[in-house]
mmCIF file of C-alpha atoms in Angstrom:
data_model
loop_
_atom_site.group_PDB
_atom_site.id
_atom_site.type_symbol
_atom_site.label_atom_id
_atom_site.label_comp_id
_atom_site.label_asym_id
_atom_site.label_seq_id
_atom_site.Cartn_x
_atom_site.Cartn_y
_atom_site.Cartn_z
ATOM 1 C CA MET A 16 -35.155 -1.915 6.768
ATOM 2 C CA GLY A 17 -31.992 -2.248 9.024
ATOM 3 C CA ASN A 18 -33.890 -0.610 12.005
ATOM 4 C CA ILE A 19 -33.711 -3.523 14.450
ATOM 5 C CA ASN A 20 -30.533 -1.806 16.410
ATOM 6 C CA ARG A 21 -32.733 1.759 16.730
ATOM 7 C CA ARG A 22 -35.312 -0.212 18.425
ATOM 8 C CA ASN A 23 -32.993 -1.656 20.917
ATOM 9 C CA PRO A 24 -31.371 1.425 22.089
ATOM 10 C CA LYS A 25 -28.980 -0.149 24.798
ATOM 11 C CA GLY A 26 -27.636 -2.509 22.285
ATOM 12 C CA ASN A 27 -28.446 -5.616 24.516
ATOM 13 C CA ASN A 28 -29.504 -7.946 21.767
ATOM 14 C CA THR A 29 -26.464 -10.244 21.381
ATOM 15 C CA ALA A 30 -27.409 -12.055 18.216
ATOM 16 C CA THR A 31 -27.114 -8.660 16.242
ATOM 17 C CA GLU A 32 -24.373 -7.069 18.164
ATOM 18 C CA PRO A 33 -23.009 -4.136 15.867
ATOM 19 C CA GLN A 34 -19.392 -3.534 15.149
ATOM 20 C CA ASP A 35 -19.796 -0.259 14.393
ATOM 21 C CA ARG A 36 -21.729 2.613 16.634
ATOM 22 C CA ILE A 37 -25.230 3.059 15.002
ATOM 23 C CA ASN A 38 -28.473 4.958 16.069
ATOM 24 C CA GLU A 39 -28.962 5.301 19.887
ATOM 25 C CA ARG A 40 -25.158 3.995 20.271
ATOM 26 C CA ILE A 41 -23.704 7.041 19.099
ATOM 27 C CA ARG A 42 -22.374 9.009 21.846
ATOM 28 C CA ALA A 43 -21.578 12.565 20.052
ATOM 29 C CA ARG A 44 -23.912 15.511 20.407
ATOM 30 C CA GLU A 45 -23.354 16.726 16.562
ATOM 31 C CA VAL A 46 -22.461 14.724 13.641
ATOM 32 C CA ARG A 47 -21.349 15.579 9.637
ATOM 33 C CA LEU A 48 -23.522 13.781 7.577
ATOM 34 C CA VAL A 49 -22.112 12.649 4.239
ATOM 35 C CA GLY A 50 -23.871 10.619 1.521
ATOM 36 C CA ASP A 51 -25.871 10.944 -1.874
ATOM 37 C CA ASN A 52 -29.368 10.806 0.232
ATOM 38 C CA VAL A 53 -28.432 13.819 2.519
ATOM 39 C CA GLU A 54 -27.623 17.467 2.761
ATOM 40 C CA GLN A 55 -24.338 17.142 3.741
ATOM 41 C CA GLY A 56 -23.286 19.130 6.741
ATOM 42 C CA ILE A 57 -22.947 19.294 10.446
ATOM 43 C CA TYR A 58 -26.223 18.368 12.459
ATOM 44 C CA SER A 59 -27.402 17.687 16.044
ATOM 45 C CA ILE A 60 -27.822 13.863 16.900
ATOM 46 C CA GLN A 61 -31.190 14.254 17.201
ATOM 47 C CA GLU A 62 -31.768 15.773 13.772
ATOM 48 C CA ALA A 63 -29.604 13.355 12.380
ATOM 49 C CA ARG A 64 -31.450 10.143 14.153
ATOM 50 C CA ARG A 65 -34.750 12.182 12.704
ATOM 51 C CA ILE A 66 -33.610 12.234 9.073
ATOM 52 C CA ALA A 67 -32.526 8.534 9.363
ATOM 53 C CA ASP A 68 -35.906 7.499 10.962
ATOM 54 C CA GLU A 69 -37.951 9.433 7.891
ATOM 55 C CA GLN A 70 -35.852 7.339 5.326
ATOM 56 C CA GLU A 71 -36.317 4.155 7.447
ATOM 57 C CA LEU A 72 -32.264 3.735 7.572
ATOM 58 C CA ASP A 73 -29.947 3.609 10.161
ATOM 59 C CA LEU A 74 -27.379 6.293 10.827
ATOM 60 C CA VAL A 75 -23.693 4.651 10.935
ATOM 61 C CA GLU A 76 -20.955 6.253 12.519
ATOM 62 C CA ILE A 77 -18.091 5.653 9.736
ATOM 63 C CA SER A 78 -15.343 7.938 11.041
ATOM 64 C CA PRO A 79 -15.750 8.232 14.858
ATOM 65 C CA ASN A 80 -12.195 9.866 15.156
ATOM 66 C CA ALA A 81 -13.300 12.815 13.211
ATOM 67 C CA GLU A 82 -14.405 16.003 14.811
ATOM 68 C CA PRO A 83 -17.278 15.759 14.973
ATOM 69 C CA PRO A 84 -17.668 12.204 14.006
ATOM 70 C CA VAL A 85 -18.780 11.571 10.152
ATOM 71 C CA CYS A 86 -21.970 9.385 9.812
ATOM 72 C CA LYS A 87 -23.918 8.007 7.034
ATOM 73 C CA ILE A 88 -27.690 7.250 6.638
ATOM 74 C CA LEU A 89 -27.904 3.679 5.104
ATOM 75 C CA ASP A 90 -29.205 0.187 5.526
ATOM 76 C CA TYR A 91 -26.765 -1.221 8.222
ATOM 77 C CA GLN A 92 -27.641 -4.918 7.633
ATOM 78 C CA LYS A 93 -26.984 -4.501 3.468
ATOM 79 C CA TYR A 94 -24.150 -2.430 4.505
ATOM 80 C CA LEU A 95 -22.615 -5.164 6.738
ATOM 81 C CA TYR A 96 -23.344 -7.858 3.706
ATOM 82 C CA GLN A 97 -21.275 -5.640 0.955
ATOM 83 C CA GLN A 98 -18.465 -5.234 3.583
ATOM 84 C CA LYS A 99 -18.632 -9.440 4.132
ATOM 85 C CA LYS A 100 -18.708 -9.638 0.434
ATOM 86 C CA LYS A 101 -15.747 -7.207 -0.343
ATOM 87 C CA ALA A 102 -13.611 -8.685 2.222
ATOM 88 C CA LYS A 103 -14.511 -12.544 0.761
ATOM 89 C CA GLU A 104 -13.531 -11.265 -2.658
ATOM 90 C CA GLN A 105 -10.141 -9.915 -1.495
ATOM 91 C CA LYS A 106 -9.293 -13.105 0.327
ATOM 92 C CA ALA A 107 -10.402 -15.206 -2.959
ATOM 93 C CA LYS A 108 -7.908 -13.012 -4.942
ATOM 94 C CA GLN A 109 -5.114 -13.512 -2.649
ATOM 95 C CA SER A 110 -5.421 -17.236 -2.189
ATOM 96 C CA LYS A 111 -4.784 -17.437 -6.295
ATOM 97 C CA VAL A 112 -1.473 -15.997 -6.226
ATOM 98 C CA VAL A 113 0.753 -18.431 -7.849
ATOM 99 C CA VAL A 114 4.679 -18.488 -7.185
ATOM 100 C CA LYS A 115 6.822 -19.754 -9.875
ATOM 101 C CA GLU A 116 10.207 -20.591 -8.893
ATOM 102 C CA VAL A 117 13.489 -20.305 -11.257
ATOM 103 C CA ARG A 118 16.711 -21.596 -9.799
ATOM 104 C CA PHE A 119 19.759 -20.633 -11.062
ATOM 105 C CA GLY A 120 23.699 -22.280 -10.159
ATOM 106 C CA PRO A 121 26.007 -19.746 -9.409
ATOM 107 C CA GLN A 122 27.957 -20.254 -12.502
ATOM 108 C CA THR A 123 25.110 -20.283 -15.157
ATOM 109 C CA ASP A 124 25.755 -19.950 -18.691
ATOM 110 C CA ASP A 125 24.248 -17.212 -20.816
ATOM 111 C CA HIS A 126 22.356 -19.895 -22.926
ATOM 112 C CA ASP A 127 20.651 -21.396 -19.821
ATOM 113 C CA TYR A 128 20.189 -17.881 -18.397
ATOM 114 C CA GLU A 129 18.304 -16.747 -21.321
ATOM 115 C CA PHE A 130 16.225 -19.839 -21.305
ATOM 116 C CA LYS A 131 15.093 -19.170 -17.696
ATOM 117 C CA LEU A 132 14.586 -15.566 -18.461
ATOM 118 C CA ARG A 133 12.049 -16.432 -21.076
ATOM 119 C CA HIS A 134 10.071 -18.553 -18.635
ATOM 120 C CA ALA A 135 10.227 -15.886 -16.140
ATOM 121 C CA LYS A 136 8.479 -13.277 -18.456
ATOM 122 C CA GLY A 137 5.951 -15.822 -19.201
ATOM 123 C CA PHE A 138 5.212 -16.418 -15.561
ATOM 124 C CA LEU A 139 4.980 -12.844 -14.955
ATOM 125 C CA GLU A 140 2.769 -12.096 -18.057
ATOM 126 C CA GLU A 141 0.108 -14.867 -16.806
ATOM 127 C CA GLY A 142 -0.051 -12.596 -13.405
ATOM 128 C CA ASN A 143 2.120 -15.326 -11.210
ATOM 129 C CA LYS A 144 4.814 -14.004 -9.080
ATOM 130 C CA VAL A 145 8.465 -15.186 -9.533
ATOM 131 C CA LYS A 146 10.823 -16.576 -6.895
ATOM 132 C CA ALA A 147 14.494 -16.378 -8.283
ATOM 133 C CA PHE A 148 17.076 -18.149 -6.647
ATOM 134 C CA VAL A 149 20.756 -19.205 -6.788
ATOM 135 C CA PHE A 150 21.246 -22.877 -5.374
ATOM 136 C CA PHE A 151 24.667 -23.249 -3.798
ATOM 137 C CA ARG A 152 26.170 -26.828 -3.945
ATOM 138 C CA GLY A 153 28.981 -27.590 -1.477
ATOM 139 C CA ARG A 154 31.842 -25.309 -1.823
ATOM 140 C CA SER A 155 30.225 -23.171 -4.193
ATOM 141 C CA ILE A 156 28.972 -20.947 -1.531
ATOM 142 C CA VAL A 157 32.411 -19.210 -1.852
ATOM 143 C CA PHE A 158 30.428 -17.706 -5.173
ATOM 144 C CA LYS A 159 27.453 -16.300 -3.111
ATOM 145 C CA ASP A 160 28.561 -12.522 -4.671
ATOM 146 C CA GLN A 161 28.490 -13.898 -8.249
ATOM 147 C CA GLY A 162 25.070 -15.128 -7.275
ATOM 148 C CA GLU A 163 24.005 -11.716 -5.907
ATOM 149 C CA LEU A 164 25.008 -10.210 -9.453
ATOM 150 C CA LEU A 165 23.297 -12.760 -11.482
ATOM 151 C CA LEU A 166 20.096 -12.175 -9.532
ATOM 152 C CA LEU A 167 20.442 -8.392 -9.877
ATOM 153 C CA ARG A 168 21.360 -8.953 -13.791
ATOM 154 C CA PHE A 169 18.063 -10.812 -13.706
ATOM 155 C CA ALA A 170 16.141 -7.993 -12.093
ATOM 156 C CA GLN A 171 17.442 -5.431 -14.711
ATOM 157 C CA ASP A 172 16.615 -7.519 -17.391
ATOM 158 C CA LEU A 173 12.741 -8.362 -16.014
ATOM 159 C CA GLU A 174 12.246 -4.254 -15.263
ATOM 160 C CA ASP A 175 9.500 -3.949 -17.946
ATOM 161 C CA TYR A 176 7.553 -6.988 -16.735
ATOM 162 C CA ALA A 177 8.179 -7.098 -12.764
ATOM 163 C CA LYS A 178 8.732 -5.128 -9.439
ATOM 164 C CA VAL A 179 10.914 -6.313 -7.134
ATOM 165 C CA ASP A 180 9.599 -7.529 -3.502
ATOM 166 C CA GLU A 181 12.750 -8.492 -1.916
ATOM 167 C CA MET A 182 16.479 -8.015 -2.935
ATOM 168 C CA PRO A 183 18.622 -10.727 -2.705
ATOM 169 C CA LYS A 184 19.230 -12.304 0.424
ATOM 170 C CA LEU A 185 21.059 -15.571 1.599
ATOM 171 C CA GLU A 186 19.002 -18.326 3.162
ATOM 172 C CA GLY A 187 21.300 -21.535 4.149
ATOM 173 C CA LYS A 188 22.407 -22.699 0.417
ATOM 174 C CA ARG A 189 19.820 -20.529 -1.309
ATOM 175 C CA MET A 190 20.428 -16.852 -2.297
ATOM 176 C CA ILE A 191 16.429 -15.545 -3.272
ATOM 177 C CA MET A 192 15.032 -12.630 -4.874
ATOM 178 C CA MET A 193 11.188 -12.251 -5.130
ATOM 179 C CA PHE A 194 9.226 -10.276 -7.933
ATOM 180 C CA SER A 195 5.625 -9.483 -8.486
ATOM 181 C CA PRO A 196 4.241 -8.730 -12.053
ATOM 182 C CA LYS A 197 3.559 -5.282 -13.302
ATOM 183 C CA LYS A 198 0.378 -4.088 -14.582
ATOM 184 C CA GLN A 199 0.272 -4.602 -18.454
ATOM 185 C CA SER A 200 -1.792 -2.331 -20.637
ATOM 186 C CA GLY A 201 -4.435 -3.702 -22.463
ATOM 187 C CA LYS A 202 -2.598 -3.201 -26.033
ATOM 188 C CA LYS A 203 -0.157 -5.456 -24.441
ATOM 189 C CA LYS A 204 -2.424 -8.276 -23.367
ATOM 190 C CA GLU A 205 -3.973 -8.435 -26.960
ATOM 191 C CA ASN A 206 -0.654 -8.299 -28.792
ATOM 192 C CA LYS A 207 0.231 -11.212 -26.105
ATOM 193 C CA ALA A 208 -2.977 -13.105 -26.903
ATOM 194 C CA GLU A 209 -2.369 -12.970 -30.656
ATOM 195 C CA GLN A 210 1.300 -14.254 -30.716
ATOM 196 C CA ALA A 211 0.686 -17.194 -28.921
ATOM 197 C CA PRO A 212 -2.439 -19.206 -27.311
ATOM 198 C CA PRO A 213 -2.918 -19.210 -23.367
ATOM 199 C CA SER A 214 -0.789 -21.445 -21.619
ATOM 200 C CA LYS A 215 -2.578 -23.510 -19.189
ATOM 201 C CA PRO A 216 -2.558 -22.825 -15.420
ATOM 202 C CA ARG A 217 0.199 -24.613 -13.567
ATOM 203 C CA GLY A 218 1.076 -25.020 -9.947
ATOM 204 C CA LYS A 219 4.430 -24.378 -8.425
ATOM 205 C CA GLU A 220 7.290 -24.707 -11.239
ATOM 206 C CA VAL A 221 11.036 -25.570 -10.297
ATOM 207 C CA GLU A 222 13.320 -24.694 -12.878
ATOM 208 C CA GLU A 223 16.305 -26.991 -13.004
#
């Protein structure tokens, strides 16, 4: 079980070159063992390897910069599989992030503002990010201060729903502000589910 590298102390098996120091590749004279399957403490490297051998597992260095290095006794191949699985799951979560866009003009009226505010709250409650921006047409760029105030007001009205990722910044003819959803309590989610049916997931959306 996971002992292939113990039987190749020089680590010349390129097909299974370990990412971590394990077994005979650990150079420290003594190590600190942690984990549920050992009596935690400091052991000579020979004793730590003997304990790993008895359990038919690998001695794996998990904190090489500690003094002495920290090791665990485990199935290294299983450990690698779990690490790859965790990384894959994290990557999948990141790829599912959807950014919704909410567009304003520098002189957006209150009715239009409230309409877009409701949409932004809905996007955030669905777990999406929101990219709010003020678009300046032609000479309307002279109203950039007004556009910044509008976005700051928007952030204040969304404080119960979002955290600010980026403060307003001007990029060409657009002043942009980014928001991420705040985590909601289970109760809030339940209440929302009772009030309205779940909306269908949509792609990138631009409000006019």
